[in-house]
C-alpha positions as a Markdown table, in Angstrom:
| # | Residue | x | y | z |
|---|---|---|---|---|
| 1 | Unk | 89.1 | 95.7 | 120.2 |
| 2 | Unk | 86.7 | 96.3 | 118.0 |
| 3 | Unk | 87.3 | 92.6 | 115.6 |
| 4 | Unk | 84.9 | 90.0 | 114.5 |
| 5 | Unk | 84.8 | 86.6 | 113.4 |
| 6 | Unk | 82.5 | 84.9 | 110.5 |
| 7 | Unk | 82.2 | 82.4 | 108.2 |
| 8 | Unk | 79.3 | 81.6 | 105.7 |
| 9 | Unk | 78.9 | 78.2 | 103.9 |
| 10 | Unk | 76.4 | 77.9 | 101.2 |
| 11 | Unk | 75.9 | 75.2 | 97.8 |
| 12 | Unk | 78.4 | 77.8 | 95.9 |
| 13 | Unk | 80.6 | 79.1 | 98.4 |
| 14 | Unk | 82.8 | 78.6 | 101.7 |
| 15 | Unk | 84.0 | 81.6 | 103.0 |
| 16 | Unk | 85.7 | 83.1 | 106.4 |
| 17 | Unk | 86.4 | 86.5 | 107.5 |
| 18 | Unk | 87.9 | 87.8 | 110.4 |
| 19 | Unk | 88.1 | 91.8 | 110.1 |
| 20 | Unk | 89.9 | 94.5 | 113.1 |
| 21 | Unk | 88.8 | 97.8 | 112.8 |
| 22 | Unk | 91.7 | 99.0 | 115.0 |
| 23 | Unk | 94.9 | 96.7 | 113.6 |
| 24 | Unk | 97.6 | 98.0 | 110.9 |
| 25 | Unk | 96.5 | 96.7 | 107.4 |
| 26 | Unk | 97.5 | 93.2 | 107.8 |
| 27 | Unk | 96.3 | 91.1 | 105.2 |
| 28 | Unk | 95.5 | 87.8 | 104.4 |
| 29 | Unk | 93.4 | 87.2 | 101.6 |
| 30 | Unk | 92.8 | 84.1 | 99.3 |
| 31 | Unk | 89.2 | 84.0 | 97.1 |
| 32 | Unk | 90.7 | 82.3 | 93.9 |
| 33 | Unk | 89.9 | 85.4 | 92.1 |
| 34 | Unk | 93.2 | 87.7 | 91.7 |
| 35 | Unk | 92.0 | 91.2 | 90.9 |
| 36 | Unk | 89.5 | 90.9 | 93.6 |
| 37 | Unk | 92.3 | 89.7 | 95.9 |
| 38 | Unk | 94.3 | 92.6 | 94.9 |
| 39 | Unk | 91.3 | 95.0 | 95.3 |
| 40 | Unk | 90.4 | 93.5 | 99.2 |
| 41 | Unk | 94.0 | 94.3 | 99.8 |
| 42 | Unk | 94.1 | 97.7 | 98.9 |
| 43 | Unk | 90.7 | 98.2 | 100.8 |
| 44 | Unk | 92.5 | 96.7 | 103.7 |
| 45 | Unk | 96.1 | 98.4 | 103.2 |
| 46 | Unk | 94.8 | 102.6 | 102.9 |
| 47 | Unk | 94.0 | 102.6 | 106.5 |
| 48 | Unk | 93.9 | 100.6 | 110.1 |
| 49 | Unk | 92.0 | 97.2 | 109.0 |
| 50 | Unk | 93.7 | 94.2 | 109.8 |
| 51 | Unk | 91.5 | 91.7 | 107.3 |
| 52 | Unk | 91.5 | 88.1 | 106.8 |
| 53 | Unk | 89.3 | 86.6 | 103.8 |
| 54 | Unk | 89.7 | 82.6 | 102.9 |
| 55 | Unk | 87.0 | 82.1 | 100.1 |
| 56 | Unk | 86.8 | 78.6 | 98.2 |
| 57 | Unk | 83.9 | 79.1 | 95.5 |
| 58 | Unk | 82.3 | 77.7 | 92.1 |
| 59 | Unk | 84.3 | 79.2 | 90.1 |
| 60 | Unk | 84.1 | 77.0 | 87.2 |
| 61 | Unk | 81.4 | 78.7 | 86.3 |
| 62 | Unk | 82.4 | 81.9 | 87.2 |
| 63 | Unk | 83.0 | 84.7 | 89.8 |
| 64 | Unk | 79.5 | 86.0 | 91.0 |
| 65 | Unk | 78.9 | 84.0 | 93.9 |
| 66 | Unk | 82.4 | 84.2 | 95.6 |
| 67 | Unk | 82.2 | 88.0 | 95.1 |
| 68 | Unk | 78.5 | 88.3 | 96.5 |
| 69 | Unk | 79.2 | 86.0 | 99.1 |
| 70 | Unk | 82.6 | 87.6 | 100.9 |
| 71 | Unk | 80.7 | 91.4 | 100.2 |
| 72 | Unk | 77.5 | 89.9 | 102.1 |
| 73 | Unk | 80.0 | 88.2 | 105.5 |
| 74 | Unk | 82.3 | 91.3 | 105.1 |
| 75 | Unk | 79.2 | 93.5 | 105.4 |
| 76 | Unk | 78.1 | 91.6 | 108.0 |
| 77 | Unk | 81.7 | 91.0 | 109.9 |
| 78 | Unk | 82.0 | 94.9 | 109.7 |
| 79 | Unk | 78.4 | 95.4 | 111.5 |
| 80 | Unk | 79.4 | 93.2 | 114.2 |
| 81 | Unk | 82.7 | 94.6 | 114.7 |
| 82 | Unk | 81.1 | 98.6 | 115.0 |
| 83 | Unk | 78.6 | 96.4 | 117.7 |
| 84 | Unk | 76.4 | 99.3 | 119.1 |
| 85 | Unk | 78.3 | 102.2 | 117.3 |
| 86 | Unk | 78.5 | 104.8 | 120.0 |
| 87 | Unk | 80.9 | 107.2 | 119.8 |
| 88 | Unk | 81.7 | 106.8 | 115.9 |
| 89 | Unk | 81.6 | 109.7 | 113.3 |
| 90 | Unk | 79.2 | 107.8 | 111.8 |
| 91 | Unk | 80.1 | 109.9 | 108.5 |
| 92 | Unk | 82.8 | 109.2 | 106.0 |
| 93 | Unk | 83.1 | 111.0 | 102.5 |
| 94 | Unk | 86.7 | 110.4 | 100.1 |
| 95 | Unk | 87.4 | 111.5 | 96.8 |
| 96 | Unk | 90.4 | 109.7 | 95.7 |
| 97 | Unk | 92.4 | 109.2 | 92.3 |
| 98 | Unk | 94.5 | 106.4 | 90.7 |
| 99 | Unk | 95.8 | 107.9 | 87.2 |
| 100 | Unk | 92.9 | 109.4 | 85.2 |
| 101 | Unk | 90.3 | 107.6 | 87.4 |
| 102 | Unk | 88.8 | 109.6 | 90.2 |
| 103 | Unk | 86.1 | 108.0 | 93.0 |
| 104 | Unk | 84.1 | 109.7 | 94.9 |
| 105 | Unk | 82.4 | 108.2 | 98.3 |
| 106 | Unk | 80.1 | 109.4 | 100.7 |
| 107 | Unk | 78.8 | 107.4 | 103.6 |
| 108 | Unk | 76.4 | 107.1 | 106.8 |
| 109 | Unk | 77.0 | 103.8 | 109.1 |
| 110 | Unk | 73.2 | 105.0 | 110.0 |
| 111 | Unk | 72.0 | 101.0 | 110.2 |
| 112 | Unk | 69.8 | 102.3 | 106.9 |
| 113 | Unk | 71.2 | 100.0 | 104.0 |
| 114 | Unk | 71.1 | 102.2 | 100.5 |
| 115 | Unk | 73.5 | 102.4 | 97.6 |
| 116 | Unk | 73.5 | 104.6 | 94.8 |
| 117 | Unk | 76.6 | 103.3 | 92.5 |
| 118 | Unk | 77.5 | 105.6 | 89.1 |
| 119 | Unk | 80.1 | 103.3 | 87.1 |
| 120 | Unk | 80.1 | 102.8 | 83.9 |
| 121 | Unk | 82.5 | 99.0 | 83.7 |
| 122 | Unk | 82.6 | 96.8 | 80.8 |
| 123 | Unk | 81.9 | 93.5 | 80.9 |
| 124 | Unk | 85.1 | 92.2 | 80.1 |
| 125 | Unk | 87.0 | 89.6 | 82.8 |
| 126 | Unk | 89.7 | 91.5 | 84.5 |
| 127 | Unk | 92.1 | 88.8 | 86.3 |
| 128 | Unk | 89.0 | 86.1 | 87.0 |
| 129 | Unk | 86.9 | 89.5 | 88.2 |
| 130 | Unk | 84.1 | 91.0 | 86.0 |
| 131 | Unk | 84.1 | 94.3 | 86.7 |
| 132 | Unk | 80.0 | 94.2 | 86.2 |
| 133 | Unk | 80.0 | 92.5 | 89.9 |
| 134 | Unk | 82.0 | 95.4 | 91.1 |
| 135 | Unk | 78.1 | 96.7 | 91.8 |
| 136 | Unk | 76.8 | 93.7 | 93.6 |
| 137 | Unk | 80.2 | 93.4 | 95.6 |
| 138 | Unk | 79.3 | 97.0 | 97.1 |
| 139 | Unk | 75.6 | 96.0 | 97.3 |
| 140 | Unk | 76.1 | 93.2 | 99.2 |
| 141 | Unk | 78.4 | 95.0 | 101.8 |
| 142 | Unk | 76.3 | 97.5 | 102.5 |
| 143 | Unk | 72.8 | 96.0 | 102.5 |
| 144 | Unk | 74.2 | 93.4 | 105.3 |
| 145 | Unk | 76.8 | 96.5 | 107.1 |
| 146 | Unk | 73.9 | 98.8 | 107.3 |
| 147 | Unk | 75.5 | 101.8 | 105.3 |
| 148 | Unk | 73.9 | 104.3 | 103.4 |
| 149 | Unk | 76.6 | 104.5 | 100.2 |
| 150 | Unk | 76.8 | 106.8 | 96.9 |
| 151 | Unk | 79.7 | 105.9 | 94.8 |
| 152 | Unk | 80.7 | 107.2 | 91.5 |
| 153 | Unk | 84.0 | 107.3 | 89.4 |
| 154 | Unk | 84.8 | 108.4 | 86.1 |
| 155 | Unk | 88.3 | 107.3 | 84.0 |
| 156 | Unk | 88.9 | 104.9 | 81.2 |
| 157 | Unk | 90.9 | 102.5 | 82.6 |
| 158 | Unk | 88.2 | 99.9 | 84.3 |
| 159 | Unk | 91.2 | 98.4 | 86.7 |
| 160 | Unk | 92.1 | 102.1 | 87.8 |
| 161 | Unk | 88.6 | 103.0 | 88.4 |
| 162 | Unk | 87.6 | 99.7 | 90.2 |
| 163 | Unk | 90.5 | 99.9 | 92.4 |
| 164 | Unk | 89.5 | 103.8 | 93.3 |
| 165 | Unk | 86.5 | 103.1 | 94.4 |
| 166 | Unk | 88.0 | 100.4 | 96.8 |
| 167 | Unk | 90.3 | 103.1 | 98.0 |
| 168 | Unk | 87.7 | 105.4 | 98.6 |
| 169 | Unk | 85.7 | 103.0 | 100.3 |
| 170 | Unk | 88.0 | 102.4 | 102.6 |
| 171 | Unk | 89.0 | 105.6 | 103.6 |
| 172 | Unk | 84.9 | 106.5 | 103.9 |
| 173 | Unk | 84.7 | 103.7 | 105.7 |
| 174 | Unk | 88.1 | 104.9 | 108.3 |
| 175 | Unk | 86.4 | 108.1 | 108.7 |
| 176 | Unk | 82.7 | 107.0 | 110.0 |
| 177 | Unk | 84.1 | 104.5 | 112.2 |
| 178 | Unk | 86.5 | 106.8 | 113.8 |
| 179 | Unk | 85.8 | 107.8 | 117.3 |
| 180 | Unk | 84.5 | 110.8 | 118.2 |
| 181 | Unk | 87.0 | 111.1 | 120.7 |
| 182 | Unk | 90.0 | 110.8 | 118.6 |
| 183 | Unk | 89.1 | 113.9 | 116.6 |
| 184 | Unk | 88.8 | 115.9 | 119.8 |
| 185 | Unk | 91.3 | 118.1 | 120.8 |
| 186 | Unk | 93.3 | 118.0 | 124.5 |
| 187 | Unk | 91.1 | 120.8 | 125.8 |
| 188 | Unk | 87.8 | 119.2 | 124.3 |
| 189 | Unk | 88.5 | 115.9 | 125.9 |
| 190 | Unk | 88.9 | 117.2 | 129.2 |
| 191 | Unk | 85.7 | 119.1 | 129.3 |
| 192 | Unk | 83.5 | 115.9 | 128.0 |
| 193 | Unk | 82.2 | 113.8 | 130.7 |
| 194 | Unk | 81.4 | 109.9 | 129.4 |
């Protein structure tokens, strides 16, 4: 099974994660912060990740460091879980649309950390979640997952467009970690010698 285990304690933040590449989209996630809860869940939910997120932060004085903090151990929990990578697509690309908002992703689980993000959010508190650390969230999870990621999304609706971007994420994300081997056809698997 490709699964992994962490948990990161810091002055701000006490967080655990425990992410399964291969499960159903079982969730279980608690940060404090509801949109963000809702938006892990629907990154979960659109494909076969089981995730488990318990984050306790500061946030009194506001949401940054829980929403740095659980996209730096995700990032890292999903690295662990790919462990040496063979055999995976390594590729994942997803347009996808929720009402007038549209998100585009493209991905390469290369090990080279790079995002390019093209969203313009307001700053305005969206259930605990300002949508200006929608940004750093993706940062952080790619910087410490070793993914190459361009995002963009256009709409009006910040919710709709946040929560796109989760959903294409996710579905990227499905399709680089896929095997190789899945995608093969009966006569194709026969012929390849592992």
């Amino acid at each position: 099974m490709r699964e992994s285990k962490l948990t990161r304690k810091t002055n701000e933040t006490d967080i655990e994660i425990k992410i399964s590449l291969d499960g159903t989209g079982n969730t279980d996630i608690n940060t404090g912060i509801a949109f963000f809860d809702h938006m892990l869940n629907s990154f979960a939910k659109h494909g076969s990740l089981d995730l488990m997120v318990k984050a306790k932060g500061d946030l009194t004085v506001d949401d940054h460091h829980t929403v740095e903090d659980v996209g730096i151990i995700l990032g890292s929990a999903l690295k662990k879980a790919l462990g040496e990578k063979k055999g995976i697509e390594r590729f994942g690309e997803a347009r996808v649309p929720m009402d007038e908002a549209l998100a585009t992703v493209a991905l390469d689980i290369s090990g080279r950390s790079y995002l390019a993000f093209d969203a313009k959010l307001a700053n305005q508190n969206i259930g605990g979640f300002n949508p200006q650390n929608t940004r750093h969230f993706f940062e952080s999870l790619v910087n410490n997952a070793g993914i190459n990621a361009h995002l963009a999304v256009t709409g009006e609706n910040d919710h709709h467009k946040i929560e796109a971007l989760f959903k294409a994420f996710r579905c990227g994300i499905e399709k680089g970690c896929q095997s190789q081997w899945n995608r093969r056809s009966e006569h194709e698997r026969r012929a390849v010698i592992f």
